[in-house]
XYZ file of C-alpha atoms in Angstrom:
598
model
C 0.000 0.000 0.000
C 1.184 3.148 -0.961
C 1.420 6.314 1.249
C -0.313 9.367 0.159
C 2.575 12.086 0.648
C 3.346 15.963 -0.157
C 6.123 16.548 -2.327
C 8.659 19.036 -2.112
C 10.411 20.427 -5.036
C 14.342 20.919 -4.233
C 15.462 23.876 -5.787
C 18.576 23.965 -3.560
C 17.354 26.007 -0.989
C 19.397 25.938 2.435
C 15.524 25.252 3.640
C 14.283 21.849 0.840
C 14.442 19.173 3.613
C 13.228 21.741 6.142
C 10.171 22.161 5.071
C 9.656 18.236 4.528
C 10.721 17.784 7.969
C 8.003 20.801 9.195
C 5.896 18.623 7.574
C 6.507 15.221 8.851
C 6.315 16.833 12.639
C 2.503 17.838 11.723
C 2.350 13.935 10.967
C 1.972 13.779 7.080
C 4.767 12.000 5.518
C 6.804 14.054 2.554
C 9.613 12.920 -0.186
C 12.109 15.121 -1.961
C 12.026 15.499 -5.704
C 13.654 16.824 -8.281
C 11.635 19.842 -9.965
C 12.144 18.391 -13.282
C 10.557 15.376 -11.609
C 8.471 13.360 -14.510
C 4.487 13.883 -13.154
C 4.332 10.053 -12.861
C 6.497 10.128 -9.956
C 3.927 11.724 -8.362
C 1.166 9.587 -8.405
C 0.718 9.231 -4.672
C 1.291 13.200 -4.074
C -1.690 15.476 -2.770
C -0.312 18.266 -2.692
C 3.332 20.141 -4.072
C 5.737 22.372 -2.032
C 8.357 24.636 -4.333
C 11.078 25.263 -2.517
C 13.433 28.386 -2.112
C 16.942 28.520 -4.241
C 20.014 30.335 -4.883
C 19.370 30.964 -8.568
C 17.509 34.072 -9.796
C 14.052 33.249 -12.007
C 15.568 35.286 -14.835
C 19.261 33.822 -14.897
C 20.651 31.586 -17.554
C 21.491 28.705 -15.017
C 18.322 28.547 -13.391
C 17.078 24.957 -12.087
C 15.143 22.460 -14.567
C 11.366 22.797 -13.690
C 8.878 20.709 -15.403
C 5.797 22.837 -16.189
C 3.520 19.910 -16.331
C 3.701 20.135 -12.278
C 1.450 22.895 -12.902
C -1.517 21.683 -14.618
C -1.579 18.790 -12.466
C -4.589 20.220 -10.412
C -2.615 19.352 -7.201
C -2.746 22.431 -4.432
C 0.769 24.392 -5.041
C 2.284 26.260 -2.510
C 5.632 28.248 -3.360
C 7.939 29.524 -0.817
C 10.710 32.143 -2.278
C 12.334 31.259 -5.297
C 8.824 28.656 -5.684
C 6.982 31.876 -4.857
C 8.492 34.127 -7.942
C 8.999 30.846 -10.288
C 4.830 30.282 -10.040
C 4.655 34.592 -10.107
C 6.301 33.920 -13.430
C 5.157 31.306 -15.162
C 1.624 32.560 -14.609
C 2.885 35.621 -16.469
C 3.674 38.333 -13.365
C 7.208 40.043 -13.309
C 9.916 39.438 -11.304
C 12.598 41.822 -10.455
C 15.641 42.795 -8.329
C 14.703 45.804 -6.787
C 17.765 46.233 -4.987
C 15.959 46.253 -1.689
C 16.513 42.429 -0.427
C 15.727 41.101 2.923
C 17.413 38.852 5.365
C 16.268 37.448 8.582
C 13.294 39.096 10.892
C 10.162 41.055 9.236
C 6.923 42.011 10.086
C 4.238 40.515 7.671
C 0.974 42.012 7.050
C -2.306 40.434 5.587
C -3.976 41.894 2.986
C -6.951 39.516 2.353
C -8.625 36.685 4.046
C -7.317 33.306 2.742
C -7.443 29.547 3.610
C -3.965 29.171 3.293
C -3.509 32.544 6.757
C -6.994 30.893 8.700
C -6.194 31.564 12.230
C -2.802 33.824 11.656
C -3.066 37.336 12.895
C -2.941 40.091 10.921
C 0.661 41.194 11.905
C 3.371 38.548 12.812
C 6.938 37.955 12.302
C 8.229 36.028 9.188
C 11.905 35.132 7.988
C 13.133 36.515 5.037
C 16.377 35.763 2.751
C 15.766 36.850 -0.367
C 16.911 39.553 -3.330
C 14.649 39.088 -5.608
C 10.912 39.965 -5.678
C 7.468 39.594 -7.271
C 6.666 43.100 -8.651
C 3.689 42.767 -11.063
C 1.162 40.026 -10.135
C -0.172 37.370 -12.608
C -3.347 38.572 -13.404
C -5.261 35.401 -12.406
C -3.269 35.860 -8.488
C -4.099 38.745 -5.876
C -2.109 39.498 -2.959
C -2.676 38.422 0.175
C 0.120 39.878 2.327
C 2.786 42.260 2.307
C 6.312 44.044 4.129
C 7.344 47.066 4.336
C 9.801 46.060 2.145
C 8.171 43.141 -0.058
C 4.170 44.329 -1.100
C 3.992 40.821 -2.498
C 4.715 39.134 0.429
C 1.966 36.379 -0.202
C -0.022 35.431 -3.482
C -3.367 33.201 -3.915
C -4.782 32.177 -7.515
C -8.359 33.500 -7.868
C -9.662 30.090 -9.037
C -7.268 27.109 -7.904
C -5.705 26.235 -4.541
C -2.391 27.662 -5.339
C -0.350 30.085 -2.923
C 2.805 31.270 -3.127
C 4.697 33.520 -0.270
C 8.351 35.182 -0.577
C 8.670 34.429 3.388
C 9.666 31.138 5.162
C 6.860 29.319 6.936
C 9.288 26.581 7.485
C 11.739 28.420 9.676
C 10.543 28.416 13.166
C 11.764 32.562 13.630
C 8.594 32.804 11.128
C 5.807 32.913 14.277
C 2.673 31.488 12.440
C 4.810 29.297 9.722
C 3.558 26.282 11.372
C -0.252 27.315 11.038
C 0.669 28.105 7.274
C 1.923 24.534 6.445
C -1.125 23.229 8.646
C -3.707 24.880 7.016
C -1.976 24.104 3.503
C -2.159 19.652 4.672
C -6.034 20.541 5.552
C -6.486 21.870 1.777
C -4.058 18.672 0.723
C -6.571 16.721 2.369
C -4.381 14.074 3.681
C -3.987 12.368 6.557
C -0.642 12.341 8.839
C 0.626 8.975 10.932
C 4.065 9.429 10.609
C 6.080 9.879 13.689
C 10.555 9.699 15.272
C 9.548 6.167 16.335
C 8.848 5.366 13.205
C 12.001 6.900 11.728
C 13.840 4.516 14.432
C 12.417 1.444 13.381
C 12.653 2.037 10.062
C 16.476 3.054 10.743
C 17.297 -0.133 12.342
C 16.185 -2.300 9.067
C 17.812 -0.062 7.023
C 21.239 -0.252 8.963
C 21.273 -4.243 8.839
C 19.805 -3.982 5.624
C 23.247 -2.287 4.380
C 25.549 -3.904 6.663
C 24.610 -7.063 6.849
C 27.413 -9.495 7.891
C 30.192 -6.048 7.933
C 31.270 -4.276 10.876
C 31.059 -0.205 11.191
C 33.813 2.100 12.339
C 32.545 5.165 13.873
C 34.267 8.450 14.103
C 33.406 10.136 17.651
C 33.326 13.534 18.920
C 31.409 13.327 21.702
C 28.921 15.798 20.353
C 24.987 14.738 20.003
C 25.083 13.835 16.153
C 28.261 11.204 16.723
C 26.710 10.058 19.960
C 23.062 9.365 19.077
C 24.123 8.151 15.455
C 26.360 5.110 17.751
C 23.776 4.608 19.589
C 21.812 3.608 17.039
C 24.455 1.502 15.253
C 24.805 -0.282 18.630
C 21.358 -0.625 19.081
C 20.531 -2.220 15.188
C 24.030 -4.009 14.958
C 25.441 -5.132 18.933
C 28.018 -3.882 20.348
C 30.643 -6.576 18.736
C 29.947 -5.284 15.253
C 30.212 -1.827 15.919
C 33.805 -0.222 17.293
C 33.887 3.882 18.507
C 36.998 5.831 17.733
C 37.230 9.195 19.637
C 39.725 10.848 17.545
C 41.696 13.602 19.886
C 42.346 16.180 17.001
C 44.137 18.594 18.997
C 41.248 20.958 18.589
C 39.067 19.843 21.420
C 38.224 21.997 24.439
C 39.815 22.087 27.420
C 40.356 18.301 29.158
C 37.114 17.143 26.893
C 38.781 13.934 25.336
C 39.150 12.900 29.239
C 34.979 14.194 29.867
C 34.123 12.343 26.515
C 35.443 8.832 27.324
C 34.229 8.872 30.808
C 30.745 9.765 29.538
C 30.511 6.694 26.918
C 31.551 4.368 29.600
C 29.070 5.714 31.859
C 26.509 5.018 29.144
C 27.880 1.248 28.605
C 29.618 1.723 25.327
C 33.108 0.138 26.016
C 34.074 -0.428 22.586
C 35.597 2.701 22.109
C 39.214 3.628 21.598
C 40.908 6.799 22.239
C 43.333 7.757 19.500
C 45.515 11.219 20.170
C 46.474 12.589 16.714
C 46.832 16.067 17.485
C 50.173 16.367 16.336
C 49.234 14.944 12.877
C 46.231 17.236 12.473
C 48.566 20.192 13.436
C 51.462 19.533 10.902
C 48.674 18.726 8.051
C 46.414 22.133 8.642
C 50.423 23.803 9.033
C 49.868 27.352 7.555
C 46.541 27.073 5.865
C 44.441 30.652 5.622
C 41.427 29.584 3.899
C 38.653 28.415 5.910
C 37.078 25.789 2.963
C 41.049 24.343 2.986
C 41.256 24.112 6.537
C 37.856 21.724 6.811
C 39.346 19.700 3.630
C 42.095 19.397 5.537
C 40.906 18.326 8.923
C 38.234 15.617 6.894
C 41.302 14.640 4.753
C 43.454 13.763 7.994
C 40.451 12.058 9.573
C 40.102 9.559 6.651
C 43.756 8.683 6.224
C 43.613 8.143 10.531
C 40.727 6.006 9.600
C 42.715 4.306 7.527
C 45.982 3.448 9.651
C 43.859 2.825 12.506
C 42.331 0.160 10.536
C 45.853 -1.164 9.250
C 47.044 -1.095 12.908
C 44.272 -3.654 14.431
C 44.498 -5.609 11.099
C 40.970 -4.951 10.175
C 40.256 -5.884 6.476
C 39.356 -2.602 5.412
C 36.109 -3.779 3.091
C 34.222 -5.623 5.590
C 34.741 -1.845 7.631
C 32.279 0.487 6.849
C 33.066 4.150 8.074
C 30.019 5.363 10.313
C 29.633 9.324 10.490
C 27.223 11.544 12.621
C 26.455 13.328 9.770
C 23.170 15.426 9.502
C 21.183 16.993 6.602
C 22.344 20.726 6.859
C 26.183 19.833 6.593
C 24.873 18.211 3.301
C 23.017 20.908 2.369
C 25.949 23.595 2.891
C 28.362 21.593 1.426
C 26.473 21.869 -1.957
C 25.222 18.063 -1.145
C 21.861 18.376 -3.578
C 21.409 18.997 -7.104
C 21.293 22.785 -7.576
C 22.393 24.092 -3.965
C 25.446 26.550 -3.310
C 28.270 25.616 -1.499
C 28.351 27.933 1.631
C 31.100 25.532 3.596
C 32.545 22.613 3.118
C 32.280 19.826 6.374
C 35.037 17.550 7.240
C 32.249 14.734 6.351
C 31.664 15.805 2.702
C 35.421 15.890 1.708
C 36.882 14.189 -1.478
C 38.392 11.165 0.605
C 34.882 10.519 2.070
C 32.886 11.132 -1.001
C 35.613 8.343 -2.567
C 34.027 6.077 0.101
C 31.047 7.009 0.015
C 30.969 5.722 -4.019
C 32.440 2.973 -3.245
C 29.422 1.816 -0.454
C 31.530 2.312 2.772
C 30.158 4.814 4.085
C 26.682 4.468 6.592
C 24.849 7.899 8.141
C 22.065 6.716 9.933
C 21.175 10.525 10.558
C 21.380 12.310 6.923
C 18.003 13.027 6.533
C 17.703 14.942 10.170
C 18.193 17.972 11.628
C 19.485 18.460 15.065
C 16.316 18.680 16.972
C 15.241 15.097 15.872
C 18.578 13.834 16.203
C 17.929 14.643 20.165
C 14.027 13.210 19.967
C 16.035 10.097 18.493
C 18.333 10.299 21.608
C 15.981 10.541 24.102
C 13.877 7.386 22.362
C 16.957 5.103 22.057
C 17.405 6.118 26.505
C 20.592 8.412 26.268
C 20.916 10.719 28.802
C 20.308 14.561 28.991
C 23.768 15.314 28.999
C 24.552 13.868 25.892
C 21.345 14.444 24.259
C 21.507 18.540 24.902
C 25.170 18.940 24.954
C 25.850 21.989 22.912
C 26.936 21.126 19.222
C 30.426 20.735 18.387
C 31.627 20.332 14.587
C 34.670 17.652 13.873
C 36.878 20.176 12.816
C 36.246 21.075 16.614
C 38.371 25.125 17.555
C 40.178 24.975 14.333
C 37.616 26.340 12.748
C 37.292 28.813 15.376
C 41.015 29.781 15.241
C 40.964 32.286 12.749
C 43.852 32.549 9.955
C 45.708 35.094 8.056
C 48.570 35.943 5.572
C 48.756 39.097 7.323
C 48.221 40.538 3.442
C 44.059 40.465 3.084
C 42.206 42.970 1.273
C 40.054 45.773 3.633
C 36.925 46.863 2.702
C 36.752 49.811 0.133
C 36.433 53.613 1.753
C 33.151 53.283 -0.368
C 31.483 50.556 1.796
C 32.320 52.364 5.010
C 31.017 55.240 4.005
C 27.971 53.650 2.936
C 28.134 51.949 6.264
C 28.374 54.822 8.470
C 25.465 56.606 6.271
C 22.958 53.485 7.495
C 24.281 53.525 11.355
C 22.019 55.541 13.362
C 23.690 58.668 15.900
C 24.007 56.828 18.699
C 26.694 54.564 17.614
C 30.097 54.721 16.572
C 30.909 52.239 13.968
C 33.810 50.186 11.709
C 34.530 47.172 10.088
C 36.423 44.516 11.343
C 39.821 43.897 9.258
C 39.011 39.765 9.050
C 36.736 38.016 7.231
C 34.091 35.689 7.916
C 31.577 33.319 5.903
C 27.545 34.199 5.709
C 24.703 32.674 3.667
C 22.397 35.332 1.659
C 19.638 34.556 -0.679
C 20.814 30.501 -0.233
C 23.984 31.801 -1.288
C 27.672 31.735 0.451
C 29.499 34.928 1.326
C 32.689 35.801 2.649
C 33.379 39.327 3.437
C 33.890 42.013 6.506
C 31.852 41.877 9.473
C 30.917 45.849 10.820
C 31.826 46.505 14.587
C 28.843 48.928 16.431
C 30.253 50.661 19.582
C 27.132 52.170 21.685
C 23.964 51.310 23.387
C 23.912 48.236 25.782
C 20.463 47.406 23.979
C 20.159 43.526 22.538
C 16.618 44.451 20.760
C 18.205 47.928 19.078
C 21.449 45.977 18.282
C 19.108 43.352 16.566
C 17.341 46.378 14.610
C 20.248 48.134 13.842
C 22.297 44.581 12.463
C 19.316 44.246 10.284
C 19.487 47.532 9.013
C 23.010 47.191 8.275
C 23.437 43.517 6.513
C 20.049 44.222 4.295
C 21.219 47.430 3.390
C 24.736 46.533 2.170
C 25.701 42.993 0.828
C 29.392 43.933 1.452
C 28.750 43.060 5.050
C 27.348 39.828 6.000
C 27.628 39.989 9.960
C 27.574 42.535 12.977
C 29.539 42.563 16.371
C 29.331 44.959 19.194
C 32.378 45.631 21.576
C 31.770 44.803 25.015
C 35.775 45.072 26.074
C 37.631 47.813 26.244
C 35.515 50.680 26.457
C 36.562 52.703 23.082
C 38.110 50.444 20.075
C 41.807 50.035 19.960
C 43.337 50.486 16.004
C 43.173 47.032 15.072
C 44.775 45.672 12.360
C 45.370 41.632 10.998
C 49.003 40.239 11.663
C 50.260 37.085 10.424
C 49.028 34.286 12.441
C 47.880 30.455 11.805
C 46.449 27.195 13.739
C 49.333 26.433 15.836
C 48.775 24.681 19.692
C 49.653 28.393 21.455
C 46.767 29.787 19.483
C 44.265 27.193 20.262
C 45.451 27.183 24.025
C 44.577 30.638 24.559
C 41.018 29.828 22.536
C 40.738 26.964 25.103
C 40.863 29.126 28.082
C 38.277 31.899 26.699
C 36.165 29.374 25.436
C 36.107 27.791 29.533
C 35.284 30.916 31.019
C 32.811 31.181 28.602
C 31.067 28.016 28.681
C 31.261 28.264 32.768
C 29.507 31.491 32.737
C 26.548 29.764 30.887
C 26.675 26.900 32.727
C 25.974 29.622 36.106
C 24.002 31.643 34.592
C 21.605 28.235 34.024
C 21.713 28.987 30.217
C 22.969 25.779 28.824
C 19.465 24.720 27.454
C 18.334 28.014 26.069
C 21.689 28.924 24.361
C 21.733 26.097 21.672
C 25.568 26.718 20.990
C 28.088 29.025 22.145
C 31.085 29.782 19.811
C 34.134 31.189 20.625
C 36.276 32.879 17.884
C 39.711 33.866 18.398
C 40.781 36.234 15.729
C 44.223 37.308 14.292
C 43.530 40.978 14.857
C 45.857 43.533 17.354
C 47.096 47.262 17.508
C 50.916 45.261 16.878
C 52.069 42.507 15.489
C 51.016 40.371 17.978
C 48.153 39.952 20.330
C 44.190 38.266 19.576
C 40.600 39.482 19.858
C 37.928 36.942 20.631
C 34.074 36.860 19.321
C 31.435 35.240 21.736
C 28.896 33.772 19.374
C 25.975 32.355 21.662
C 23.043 31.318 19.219
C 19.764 30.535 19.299
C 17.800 27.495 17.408
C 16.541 24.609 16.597
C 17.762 23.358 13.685
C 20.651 25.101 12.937
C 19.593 25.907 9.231
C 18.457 29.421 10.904
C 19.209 31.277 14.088
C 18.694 34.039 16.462
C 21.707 35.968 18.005
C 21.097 34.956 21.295
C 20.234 38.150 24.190
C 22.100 36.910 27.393
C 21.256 39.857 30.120
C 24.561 42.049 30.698
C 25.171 41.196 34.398
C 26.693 37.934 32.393
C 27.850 39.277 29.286
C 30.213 42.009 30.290
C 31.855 40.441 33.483
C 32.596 37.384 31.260
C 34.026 39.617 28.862
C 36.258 41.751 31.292
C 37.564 38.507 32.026
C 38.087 36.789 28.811
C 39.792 40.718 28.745
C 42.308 39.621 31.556
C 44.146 36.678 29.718
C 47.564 37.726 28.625
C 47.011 38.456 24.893
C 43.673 39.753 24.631
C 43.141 42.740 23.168
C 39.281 43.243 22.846
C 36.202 41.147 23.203
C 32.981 41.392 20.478
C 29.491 40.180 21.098
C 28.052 38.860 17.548
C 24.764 40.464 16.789
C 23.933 38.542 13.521
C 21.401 35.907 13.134
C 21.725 33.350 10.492
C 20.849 34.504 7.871
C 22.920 36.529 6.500
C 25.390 35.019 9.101
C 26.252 31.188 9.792
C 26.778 30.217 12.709
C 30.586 29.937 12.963
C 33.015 32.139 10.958
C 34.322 29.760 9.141
């Protein structure tokens, strides 16, 4: 028997498998397709998402769509680039106005629709977008609006299609969940799908491709490496299934000692302890480039892989290579058909592509995004402390370790200027001389973050960071000083990932992660990064970033507000370690911003 489903059109939006997964949580069961997807495929479908996408409706390289989706009599609903493609095809106009929007919005209805039953008539939506509907099809009226966007929202007059330039699917967009609710009711389908279900069905599949093999599994000790063993223990046994906790040298302070101790209090004692942090060091040597530095790291982890294998005499065919990996470090490294790279992951490397061609490679956990990953956690009978430890990538502080030549380009005189004309009074402001990686319009950035000196207020921060990174794409990320009082003359030295550079890290990044852990923060900050970057008034000397987030499922995220009694005594002392020039507070949510820096 065949499952009636919705089907979501992957244009190679950072958001595709979002949206199927907001969609499987209101219990109706979804599938990825291509958009040139033949309509036979889609027999079973009642109903057809359009996702968002990097590529501009009136570009040369835009995605294949097959038009036939259209006449299909199927309710539509298109979100972004889905939203302008249907604007388009039903003969409307689509155009870069030049005024795009990232993150937070106010939406406003203009018309009573199925599609809005139940949402106010003013609520917050997510935005990411440059392009916009501008003339509406003449069979379409709107039915909400932005200040900035006055097509906001789009029905058809006759058929049950709707189209919105906003993200329901992101949980920062209030009322999304209503939207994609009230769009099942006019599927009319029914929903029984449900995490269990995803286990069970995980368990088959993991014998299914094992069968009489044994896995190797890469460990961190974060949730996505933890839950993921778990689960290969719980399908496989423990005898077929072997951890390695790889110490990288890029772990925090005295974890590899915390990690191990964890696991055995959990059971797992097939787990070994390899310390390759000398290795790692000498491979990532003098490497600037952030994608180079995660190619790098992955690279080193497969050829460990490899001699730990040799070492124990395991024939390495009847090893498969088990990874934590999760659907946004797919979708970021490029991982569907027309998505942008915005950073590459240790996981999605060359050497582990190579396997993963070759069949030996399992990731019980691709198709999930953090928050499940923990509802999978808490089913299999992990406890709290691994299920809600904060996220922590592979690459572990050496992506958090800054790099430089010394030799980078500065902004233009231009962009300040044009920065300085968009900052209100109140504020002095600059732009950092480092660079850091962002995600606009679903597409990757790497340019200058702008430094706001001022007001100790998180909500006009927030307004004025908006301001700034929708205003000018030159800037894809905001910080505020918190230490010193007035900003030294900063400018970038020569400086790589060496073991002094990721000591000093280590001992911010412990104050840091103490404070939370006081301030009783450690569930309602969903990570806290700590950036150490290669900036001073000399040739020597650091400046560190906190970078406490916000989310759920890390494909967006809110800057997170923690009061100033905490903030600014962590930072005097994060201020007090020899070496430290300055401390920043990053007021950028994601988007334009990712969540790390590199």
């Amino acid at each position: 028997m065949h499952k009636e489903i919705i089907a979501v059109l992957d244009f190679g939006s950072q958001y595709a498998h979002l949206i199927a997964k907001r969609i499987r949580h209101l219990g109706v069961y979804t599938e990825i397709f291509s958009p040139s997807v033949d309509i036979s495929k889609l027999e079973h479908a009642k109903g057809v998402i359009l996702s968002g996408g990097p590529a501009s409706v009136f570009a040369e390289n835009i995605p294949a769509f097959n038009p036939e989706i259209l006449s299909m009599k199927l309710p539509l609903l298109g979100l972004c680039y889905g939203h302008q493609l249907i604007g388009q095809q039903f003969g409307g106009t689509i155009s870069n106005t030049g005024k795009g929007e990232f993150g937070k919005t106010q939406l406003e209805l203009a018309g009573e629709s199925p599609i809005l039953a139940g949402v106010p008539h003013s609520s917050q939506v997510w935005m990411s977008h440059q392009d916009s509907v501008t003339i509406v099809p003449a069979d379409f009226r709107v039915i909400a609006r932005t200040v900035q966007c006055p097509v906001a929202g789009m029905q058809h007059k006759a058929l049950p299609i709707f189209t919105f330039q906003f993200h329901p699917e992101v949980k920062d967009s209030v009322w999304g969940t209503a939207i994609l609710n009230n769009f099942i009711n006019i599927c009319e389908i029914q929903g029984n799908w449900s995490m269990q279900q995803f286990v069970d069905e995980a368990i088959m599949e993991i014998r299914r491709i094992v069968k009489d093999r044994q896995v190797l599994m890469f460990l961190s000790g974060g949730v996505d490496s933890s839950v993921a063993f778990a689960l290969l223990n719980h399908a496989l046994g423990h005898e077929k299934v072997l951890g390695l906790l790889i110490d990288n040298g890029f772990l925090r302070k005295n974890e590899a000692q915390k990690i191990m101790h964890r696991y055995h209090q959990c059971g797992f004692e097939n787990i070994r302890l390899s310390d390759s942090s000398e290795m790692f060091l000498k491979q990532i040597g003098k490497l600037v480039d952030p994608q180079e530095k995660r190619k790098s790291v992955g690279t080193t982890f497969i050829q460990i892989r490899d001699q730990f294998v040799q070492e124990l005499g395991l024939e390495g065919a009847n090893w498969l290579l088990g990874q934590g990996t999760l659907y946004p470090d797919i979708i970021e490294s490029g991982g569907t058909e027309h998505s942008e790279v915005i950073k590459y992951h240790h996981n999605r490397v060359q050497a582990v592509q190579d396997l993963i061609q070759q069949g030996l490679v399992i990731e019980p956990l691709k198709e999930l995004y953090k928050d499940e990953v923990r509802q999978v956690g808490a089913l299999l009978g992990l406890p709290d402390e691994l299920v809600w430890r904060h996220p922590f990538p592979g690459p572990g502080l050496s992506i958090n370790v800054l790099c430089s030549t010394g030799n980078e380009t500065l902004l233009s005189a231009s962009a300040v200027e044009q920065l300085k004309a968009v900052v209100p009074d109140s504020f002095e402001s600059g732009i950092l001389p480092v660079k850091s990686v962002g995600v606009q319009g679903d597409q990757r950035t790497y340019t200058h973050p702008a430094v706001l000196i001022g007001p100790r207020d998180w909500d006009l921060l927030e307004q004025v960071s908006t301001t700034i990174t929708n205003s000018l794409r030159a800037v894809n990320r905001v910080v505020t000083l918190l230490y010193p009082e007035t900003l030294p003359d900063l400018k970038i030295h020569e400086a790589y990932c060496t073991s002094d550079r990721l000591d000093l890290l280590r001992e911010a990044d412990d104050l840091a992660t103490r404070a939370l852990k006081q301030a009783g923060l450690m569930r309602e900050v969903f990570q806290l990064l700590v950036i150490l970057l290669p900036i001073a008034s000399g040739n020597t000397g650091e400046c560190i970033v906190l970078r406490p987030v916000c989310s759920e499922d890390v494909m967006t995220a809110q800057f997170a507000k923690i009061a100033w009694d905490v903030v600014l005594p962590l930072a005097h002392e994060i201020g007090k370690i020899a070496g430290i020039e300055a401390v920043f507070y990053d007021v950028t949510h994601k988007p334009p911003a990712t969540f790390g820096w590199e």
